Amino acid sequence: MRSVLRSRTAAIGVTAGLVLGSSVLLASPASAAPGDASALGAGVALTGTVPGLVALDATAAVGLVTAGTGGAPGAFDSQGSTLATVQGGEVTVGAVSTRASSTTTGSSASSDVAGAAVSLLGVDVLTADAVTADVTCPVGGGGTTAAAGLVGLTLFGAAATLDATTPTVSASAALAGDLLGATLTVDVSRVEQARFGSATATSIIAALTLNGTVGATTIVDVPLGTVTLASAACESPTAGAAAQITATGITPVVGPTSGGQVVTITGTGFTPDTTVTFGTLPATAVTVAADGNSLTATTPASPAGPVTVTVTDPTAGSAELAYTYVAPAITAIDPTQGPAVGGTTVTLTGTGLDTTTGVTFDGTPGTVVSVSPDGTQVVVTSPAGTGVAEVVLTAPAGVTTTAPSPFVYVSPGGPAVVSISPTAGPTAGGQTVVASGTGLAGVTDVTFDGVAATIVGTPTDTRVTVVTPAGVAGPVDVVLDGADGAAVLEDGYTYLAEPGAASVDPGSGSTTGGDTVTVIGGPFVPGATTVTICGVTIPATAVTVSADGTRLTFVTPACVAGATTIVVTTAGGASDALPFTYVVPAAIVPAGGDRVAPRPVGGTRASGLAYTGSDGTGGVLLGSALMLTLGTALLVGARRRAARDGGAE
């Protein structure tokens, strides 16, 4: 009858603690205390059995040292020795040196084994020329390190590689003699784990398993035990309260909605398990610096607007920072023209440009020279081209952004624009403008800030007349394009908003004129603003405009009494009318005399005396004198008559 022996465990679990019998040689993170450190040179736990075939009973360790915060450091040194003798073999090690220490500033441990050999069941299983393990755990939990070293590994006589790139390796060998038909397998692994607050390093963990059929016995995955070489572990000492993650800054603080921006976050307590989210979206490619005080991450795509960046560690809490997503936008291009052969260095200015992947000129790729980390500037070299080229920036996720002005390729002998007249006009458009230059006869298109103007008549070699389109207030480029090439007049025309007149002070004045009046509103243009009042236009030279264009003053002309209006005019148009009232000045009353009528604005006085001069003072005095003389004569005559009549009685 054939018997079948199966493993009762699927695999041998190996943690930071190596179990020999009932003793834990290296404390696992769950059982270690803050500041603990331990190291082991070599450990053997070979206890597997196959009834009638295999009986292993070997547990041993060499070089076990431990240390706790404030306690004495542990140290061990020995020459080579046979660690265990087992069925059909033995475990031997060379010189062993282990150390463990713990202070208030940190804990550390190390293990150094100068060669080892494992043989079992009649075969040479494993040899190593040198194995090492080193760990450090600074106070506070950040900046832990773990390193496992191995030189000259062989498995069943064949060289094998076990390193950070290849952390596990397996090999098998057929057995002979009483175990003919059985296969011995060794699974070898290494550990290098540095986490916030703890670190573990083990150079070799060899797990042995038996399979096959020996006589009437079938053996299926029977574990025989493990051999551990060079292991070290530590826990960071506690600095007062439990260490918490902190986040002190993020650079840059603004990025594109397309994502893909690499940001740097500074703080403390970052570990390989630290995660970063932007709003609710996880960042990718999170890479933590060795000291745990900074990390880099790639932003996810997100709608425009502010978000909260959350940095989280499973054992140290979380911290928050502010970040703002902006839609990629180009606000300026400089210069806006260059030779047809290309090679012009062009600077694009805007926001959210730091993930730029390319720039095209009418579909032809330019050469991106640099992209500023803050996403405000892209420098590109123009390719060869002709005419007017649309400049388009591309970013991840298919995002494109077009420059506000085209790039104009200037060809030798092509059109050239020298001036434009007038140089300013209303945002409503409709103004007739003449562009002057050379080679303009072939011009077929004229644009103001990219918007087509209407060409009037037929262009000549030196002149093109157009009617402006509507535009936005501010300076714009004027581009002339045709079969012979293109020309651009940068900031050649300025759109002016229609002026507004909000208030006038004072709201009335003398019919004789001469009052200083202030109008509040704008935009008013210094040297190019006129005022119309009572049908009279005050020239721009007589209108004083404030530097910010929100206030103007002028002196009123003479006008007949009554209501009138004030209208302010610039190249941007005319304002709504503001009311103004002309009033007759109050009458003049000389001392001891009669009231004197005010001087009218030309014409005839109420007394019937004609007045045509510019100053009525003489007339007023003469009239007063005549009236006084006449009154005196009448008074004397009346007294004489009264005296005569009284005498007659």
PDB file of N, CA, C and O in Angstrom, residues 446-495:
ATOM      1  N   VAL A 446      -6.003  91.603 -44.246  1.00  0.00           N
ATOM      2  CA  VAL A 446      -5.494  92.450 -43.165  1.00  0.00           C
ATOM      3  C   VAL A 446      -6.259  92.072 -41.901  1.00  0.00           C
ATOM      4  O   VAL A 446      -7.487  92.013 -41.912  1.00  0.00           O
ATOM      5  N   THR A 447      -5.525  91.794 -40.838  1.00  0.00           N
ATOM      6  CA  THR A 447      -6.173  91.430 -39.578  1.00  0.00           C
ATOM      7  C   THR A 447      -5.714  92.335 -38.453  1.00  0.00           C
ATOM      8  O   THR A 447      -4.570  92.805 -38.434  1.00  0.00           O
ATOM      9  N   PHE A 448      -6.637  92.577 -37.520  1.00  0.00           N
ATOM     10  CA  PHE A 448      -6.350  93.322 -36.301  1.00  0.00           C
ATOM     11  C   PHE A 448      -6.539  92.344 -35.148  1.00  0.00           C
ATOM     12  O   PHE A 448      -7.674  91.906 -34.897  1.00  0.00           O
ATOM     13  N   ASP A 449      -5.438  91.952 -34.503  1.00  0.00           N
ATOM     14  CA  ASP A 449      -5.485  90.965 -33.425  1.00  0.00           C
ATOM     15  C   ASP A 449      -6.123  89.658 -33.917  1.00  0.00           C
ATOM     16  O   ASP A 449      -6.859  88.999 -33.198  1.00  0.00           O
ATOM     17  N   GLY A 450      -5.809  89.308 -35.176  1.00  0.00           N
ATOM     18  CA  GLY A 450      -6.296  88.064 -35.744  1.00  0.00           C
ATOM     19  C   GLY A 450      -7.683  88.134 -36.338  1.00  0.00           C
ATOM     20  O   GLY A 450      -8.160  87.153 -36.922  1.00  0.00           O
ATOM     21  N   VAL A 451      -8.370  89.275 -36.221  1.00  0.00           N
ATOM     22  CA  VAL A 451      -9.719  89.434 -36.760  1.00  0.00           C
ATOM     23  C   VAL A 451      -9.630  90.192 -38.078  1.00  0.00           C
ATOM     24  O   VAL A 451      -8.991  91.248 -38.164  1.00  0.00           O
ATOM     25  N   ALA A 452     -10.278  89.664 -39.125  1.00  0.00           N
ATOM     26  CA  ALA A 452     -10.157  90.238 -40.458  1.00  0.00           C
ATOM     27  C   ALA A 452     -10.805  91.616 -40.539  1.00  0.00           C
ATOM     28  O   ALA A 452     -11.931  91.826 -40.064  1.00  0.00           O
ATOM     29  N   ALA A 453     -10.083  92.554 -41.172  1.00  0.00           N
ATOM     30  CA  ALA A 453     -10.624  93.868 -41.487  1.00  0.00           C
ATOM     31  C   ALA A 453     -11.182  93.828 -42.912  1.00  0.00           C
ATOM     32  O   ALA A 453     -10.909  92.905 -43.678  1.00  0.00           O
ATOM     33  N   THR A 454     -11.953  94.835 -43.268  1.00  0.00           N
ATOM     34  CA  THR A 454     -12.513  94.933 -44.618  1.00  0.00           C
ATOM     35  C   THR A 454     -11.640  95.844 -45.461  1.00  0.00           C
ATOM     36  O   THR A 454     -11.465  97.028 -45.128  1.00  0.00           O
ATOM     37  N   ILE A 455     -11.073  95.293 -46.551  1.00  0.00           N
ATOM     38  CA  ILE A 455     -10.226  96.096 -47.438  1.00  0.00           C
ATOM     39  C   ILE A 455     -11.122  96.968 -48.312  1.00  0.00           C
ATOM     40  O   ILE A 455     -12.087  96.484 -48.920  1.00  0.00           O
ATOM     41  N   VAL A 456     -10.798  98.250 -48.363  1.00  0.00           N
ATOM     42  CA  VAL A 456     -11.557  99.217 -49.158  1.00  0.00           C
ATOM     43  C   VAL A 456     -10.763  99.526 -50.418  1.00  0.00           C
ATOM     44  O   VAL A 456      -9.600  99.953 -50.349  1.00  0.00           O
ATOM     45  N   GLY A 457     -11.388  99.326 -51.575  1.00  0.00           N
ATOM     46  CA  GLY A 457     -10.705  99.612 -52.829  1.00  0.00           C
ATOM     47  C   GLY A 457      -9.620  98.595 -53.126  1.00  0.00           C
ATOM     48  O   GLY A 457      -9.602  97.479 -52.591  1.00  0.00           O
ATOM     49  N   THR A 458      -8.682  98.985 -53.957  1.00  0.00           N
ATOM     50  CA  THR A 458      -7.589  98.109 -54.390  1.00  0.00           C
ATOM     51  C   THR A 458      -6.280  98.584 -53.776  1.00  0.00           C
ATOM     52  O   THR A 458      -5.915  99.758 -53.926  1.00  0.00           O
ATOM     53  N   PRO A 459      -5.573  97.696 -53.053  1.00  0.00           N
ATOM     54  CA  PRO A 459      -4.288  98.106 -52.475  1.00  0.00           C
ATOM     55  C   PRO A 459      -3.299  98.552 -53.548  1.00  0.00           C
ATOM     56  O   PRO A 459      -3.291  98.003 -54.662  1.00  0.00           O
ATOM     57  N   THR A 460      -2.501  99.546 -53.218  1.00  0.00           N
ATOM     58  CA  THR A 460      -1.414  99.973 -54.100  1.00  0.00           C
ATOM     59  C   THR A 460      -0.104  99.498 -53.512  1.00  0.00           C
ATOM     60  O   THR A 460      -0.074  98.876 -52.449  1.00  0.00           O
ATOM     61  N   ASP A 461       0.969  99.793 -54.156  1.00  0.00           N
ATOM     62  CA  ASP A 461       2.271  99.359 -53.662  1.00  0.00           C
ATOM     63  C   ASP A 461       2.604  99.980 -52.317  1.00  0.00           C
ATOM     64  O   ASP A 461       3.329  99.393 -51.520  1.00  0.00           O
ATOM     65  N   THR A 462       2.023 101.159 -52.044  1.00  0.00           N
ATOM     66  CA  THR A 462       2.405 101.871 -50.813  1.00  0.00           C
ATOM     67  C   THR A 462       1.256 102.053 -49.827  1.00  0.00           C
ATOM     68  O   THR A 462       1.494 102.473 -48.697  1.00  0.00           O
ATOM     69  N   ARG A 463       0.002 101.716 -50.226  1.00  0.00           N
ATOM     70  CA  ARG A 463      -1.117 101.992 -49.329  1.00  0.00           C
ATOM     71  C   ARG A 463      -2.174 100.887 -49.403  1.00  0.00           C
ATOM     72  O   ARG A 463      -2.455 100.353 -50.471  1.00  0.00           O
ATOM     73  N   VAL A 464      -2.724 100.585 -48.227  1.00  0.00           N
ATOM     74  CA  VAL A 464      -3.879  99.703 -48.131  1.00  0.00           C
ATOM     75  C   VAL A 464      -4.875 100.372 -47.186  1.00  0.00           C
ATOM     76  O   VAL A 464      -4.520 100.723 -46.051  1.00  0.00           O
ATOM     77  N   THR A 465      -6.107 100.532 -47.652  1.00  0.00           N
ATOM     78  CA  THR A 465      -7.142 101.152 -46.827  1.00  0.00           C
ATOM     79  C   THR A 465      -8.109 100.072 -46.364  1.00  0.00           C
ATOM     80  O   THR A 465      -8.579  99.254 -47.163  1.00  0.00           O
ATOM     81  N   VAL A 466      -8.399 100.085 -45.066  1.00  0.00           N
ATOM     82  CA  VAL A 466      -9.296  99.078 -44.502  1.00  0.00           C
ATOM     83  C   VAL A 466     -10.257  99.732 -43.526  1.00  0.00           C
ATOM     84  O   VAL A 466     -10.042 100.860 -43.073  1.00  0.00           O
ATOM     85  N   VAL A 467     -11.326  98.998 -43.208  1.00  0.00           N
ATOM     86  CA  VAL A 467     -12.245  99.390 -42.139  1.00  0.00           C
ATOM     87  C   VAL A 467     -12.042  98.405 -40.999  1.00  0.00           C
ATOM     88  O   VAL A 467     -12.124  97.185 -41.199  1.00  0.00           O
ATOM     89  N   THR A 468     -11.769  98.918 -39.810  1.00  0.00           N
ATOM     90  CA  THR A 468     -11.418  98.050 -38.675  1.00  0.00           C
ATOM     91  C   THR A 468     -12.592  97.193 -38.225  1.00  0.00           C
ATOM     92  O   THR A 468     -13.745  97.630 -38.266  1.00  0.00           O
ATOM     93  N   PRO A 469     -12.285  95.965 -37.760  1.00  0.00           N
ATOM     94  CA  PRO A 469     -13.313  95.136 -37.131  1.00  0.00           C
ATOM     95  C   PRO A 469     -13.466  95.557 -35.672  1.00  0.00           C
ATOM     96  O   PRO A 469     -12.680  96.355 -35.153  1.00  0.00           O
ATOM     97  N   ALA A 470     -14.453  95.018 -35.007  1.00  0.00           N
ATOM     98  CA  ALA A 470     -14.584  95.259 -33.570  1.00  0.00           C
ATOM     99  C   ALA A 470     -13.441  94.564 -32.845  1.00  0.00           C
ATOM    100  O   ALA A 470     -12.890  93.560 -33.322  1.00  0.00           O
ATOM    101  N   GLY A 471     -13.044  95.111 -31.719  1.00  0.00           N
ATOM    102  CA  GLY A 471     -11.932  94.534 -30.970  1.00  0.00           C
ATOM    103  C   GLY A 471     -12.064  94.795 -29.484  1.00  0.00           C
ATOM    104  O   GLY A 471     -13.039  95.404 -29.019  1.00  0.00           O
ATOM    105  N   VAL A 472     -11.065  94.323 -28.755  1.00  0.00           N
ATOM    106  CA  VAL A 472     -11.016  94.502 -27.308  1.00  0.00           C
ATOM    107  C   VAL A 472     -10.047  95.637 -26.995  1.00  0.00           C
ATOM    108  O   VAL A 472      -8.994  95.764 -27.638  1.00  0.00           O
ATOM    109  N   ALA A 473     -10.394  96.458 -26.019  1.00  0.00           N
ATOM    110  CA  ALA A 473      -9.570  97.617 -25.687  1.00  0.00           C
ATOM    111  C   ALA A 473      -8.131  97.214 -25.420  1.00  0.00           C
ATOM    112  O   ALA A 473      -7.859  96.249 -24.715  1.00  0.00           O
ATOM    113  N   GLY A 474      -7.208  97.959 -26.027  1.00  0.00           N
ATOM    114  CA  GLY A 474      -5.781  97.704 -25.843  1.00  0.00           C
ATOM    115  C   GLY A 474      -5.050  97.653 -27.173  1.00  0.00           C
ATOM    116  O   GLY A 474      -5.671  97.639 -28.242  1.00  0.00           O
ATOM    117  N   PRO A 475      -3.707  97.620 -27.118  1.00  0.00           N
ATOM    118  CA  PRO A 475      -2.924  97.569 -28.365  1.00  0.00           C
ATOM    119  C   PRO A 475      -2.997  96.197 -29.008  1.00  0.00           C
ATOM    120  O   PRO A 475      -3.041  95.175 -28.323  1.00  0.00           O
ATOM    121  N   VAL A 476      -3.015  96.158 -30.355  1.00  0.00           N
ATOM    122  CA  VAL A 476      -3.069  94.893 -31.087  1.00  0.00           C
ATOM    123  C   VAL A 476      -2.097  94.942 -32.263  1.00  0.00           C
ATOM    124  O   VAL A 476      -1.713  96.012 -32.733  1.00  0.00           O
ATOM    125  N   ASP A 477      -1.726  93.737 -32.727  1.00  0.00           N
ATOM    126  CA  ASP A 477      -0.883  93.635 -33.910  1.00  0.00           C
ATOM    127  C   ASP A 477      -1.739  93.762 -35.160  1.00  0.00           C
ATOM    128  O   ASP A 477      -2.865  93.251 -35.221  1.00  0.00           O
ATOM    129  N   VAL A 478      -1.200  94.428 -36.161  1.00  0.00           N
ATOM    130  CA  VAL A 478      -1.845  94.538 -37.468  1.00  0.00           C
ATOM    131  C   VAL A 478      -1.024  93.714 -38.449  1.00  0.00           C
ATOM    132  O   VAL A 478       0.183  93.950 -38.618  1.00  0.00           O
ATOM    133  N   VAL A 479      -1.655  92.717 -39.086  1.00  0.00           N
ATOM    134  CA  VAL A 479      -0.951  91.803 -39.981  1.00  0.00           C
ATOM    135  C   VAL A 479      -1.506  91.951 -41.385  1.00  0.00           C
ATOM    136  O   VAL A 479      -2.727  91.902 -41.600  1.00  0.00           O
ATOM    137  N   LEU A 480      -0.607  92.126 -42.355  1.00  0.00           N
ATOM    138  CA  LEU A 480      -0.948  92.199 -43.766  1.00  0.00           C
ATOM    139  C   LEU A 480      -0.397  90.959 -44.436  1.00  0.00           C
ATOM    140  O   LEU A 480       0.792  90.642 -44.300  1.00  0.00           O
ATOM    141  N   ASP A 481      -1.241  90.250 -45.197  1.00  0.00           N
ATOM    142  CA  ASP A 481      -0.829  88.984 -45.799  1.00  0.00           C
ATOM    143  C   ASP A 481      -1.258  88.956 -47.260  1.00  0.00           C
ATOM    144  O   ASP A 481      -2.296  89.514 -47.635  1.00  0.00           O
ATOM    145  N   GLY A 482      -0.444  88.291 -48.064  1.00  0.00           N
ATOM    146  CA  GLY A 482      -0.768  88.172 -49.475  1.00  0.00           C
ATOM    147  C   GLY A 482       0.128  87.181 -50.163  1.00  0.00           C
ATOM    148  O   GLY A 482       0.930  86.475 -49.529  1.00  0.00           O
ATOM    149  N   ALA A 483       0.016  87.128 -51.481  1.00  0.00           N
ATOM    150  CA  ALA A 483       0.783  86.155 -52.257  1.00  0.00           C
ATOM    151  C   ALA A 483       2.282  86.395 -52.157  1.00  0.00           C
ATOM    152  O   ALA A 483       3.079  85.458 -52.297  1.00  0.00           O
ATOM    153  N   ASP A 484       2.674  87.634 -51.899  1.00  0.00           N
ATOM    154  CA  ASP A 484       4.100  87.964 -51.842  1.00  0.00           C
ATOM    155  C   ASP A 484       4.695  87.790 -50.452  1.00  0.00           C
ATOM    156  O   ASP A 484       5.879  88.054 -50.241  1.00  0.00           O
ATOM    157  N   GLY A 485       3.884  87.392 -49.502  1.00  0.00           N
ATOM    158  CA  GLY A 485       4.379  87.223 -48.142  1.00  0.00           C
ATOM    159  C   GLY A 485       3.511  87.986 -47.157  1.00  0.00           C
ATOM    160  O   GLY A 485       2.395  88.400 -47.472  1.00  0.00           O
ATOM    161  N   ALA A 486       4.021  88.164 -45.962  1.00  0.00           N
ATOM    162  CA  ALA A 486       3.261  88.819 -44.901  1.00  0.00           C
ATOM    163  C   ALA A 486       4.125  89.847 -44.189  1.00  0.00           C
ATOM    164  O   ALA A 486       5.359  89.789 -44.221  1.00  0.00           O
ATOM    165  N   ALA A 487       3.459  90.796 -43.537  1.00  0.00           N
ATOM    166  CA  ALA A 487       4.142  91.810 -42.729  1.00  0.00           C
ATOM    167  C   ALA A 487       3.299  92.070 -41.501  1.00  0.00           C
ATOM    168  O   ALA A 487       2.069  91.908 -41.515  1.00  0.00           O
ATOM    169  N   VAL A 488       3.945  92.470 -40.420  1.00  0.00           N
ATOM    170  CA  VAL A 488       3.240  92.721 -39.177  1.00  0.00           C
ATOM    171  C   VAL A 488       3.728  94.024 -38.564  1.00  0.00           C
ATOM    172  O   VAL A 488       4.923  94.337 -38.612  1.00  0.00           O
ATOM    173  N   LEU A 489       2.805  94.791 -38.030  1.00  0.00           N
ATOM    174  CA  LEU A 489       3.130  95.989 -37.254  1.00  0.00           C
ATOM    175  C   LEU A 489       2.713  95.682 -35.828  1.00  0.00           C
ATOM    176  O   LEU A 489       1.523  95.718 -35.485  1.00  0.00           O
ATOM    177  N   GLU A 490       3.702  95.332 -34.990  1.00  0.00           N
ATOM    178  CA  GLU A 490       3.401  94.925 -33.620  1.00  0.00           C
ATOM    179  C   GLU A 490       2.839  96.095 -32.822  1.00  0.00           C
ATOM    180  O   GLU A 490       3.398  97.196 -32.854  1.00  0.00           O
ATOM    181  N   ASP A 491       1.734  95.826 -32.120  1.00  0.00           N
ATOM    182  CA  ASP A 491       1.036  96.864 -31.335  1.00  0.00           C
ATOM    183  C   ASP A 491       0.802  98.111 -32.181  1.00  0.00           C
ATOM    184  O   ASP A 491       0.882  99.246 -31.706  1.00  0.00           O
ATOM    185  N   GLY A 492       0.486  97.882 -33.458  1.00  0.00           N
ATOM    186  CA  GLY A 492       0.360  99.008 -34.382  1.00  0.00           C
ATOM    187  C   GLY A 492      -0.924  99.794 -34.238  1.00  0.00           C
ATOM    188  O   GLY A 492      -1.029 100.910 -34.750  1.00  0.00           O
ATOM    189  N   TYR A 493      -1.919  99.228 -33.590  1.00  0.00           N
ATOM    190  CA  TYR A 493      -3.208  99.909 -33.473  1.00  0.00           C
ATOM    191  C   TYR A 493      -3.737  99.686 -32.065  1.00  0.00           C
ATOM    192  O   TYR A 493      -3.537  98.617 -31.478  1.00  0.00           O
ATOM    193  N   THR A 494      -4.390 100.695 -31.531  1.00  0.00           N
ATOM    194  CA  THR A 494      -4.921 100.596 -30.175  1.00  0.00           C
ATOM    195  C   THR A 494      -6.431 100.785 -30.188  1.00  0.00           C
ATOM    196  O   THR A 494      -6.939 101.798 -30.685  1.00  0.00           O
ATOM    197  N   TYR A 495      -7.126  99.774 -29.683  1.00  0.00           N
ATOM    198  CA  TYR A 495      -8.577  99.892 -29.526  1.00  0.00           C
ATOM    199  C   TYR A 495      -8.865 100.665 -28.240  1.00  0.00           C
ATOM    200  O   TYR A 495      -8.309 100.354 -27.177  1.00  0.00           O
TER     201      TYR A 495
END
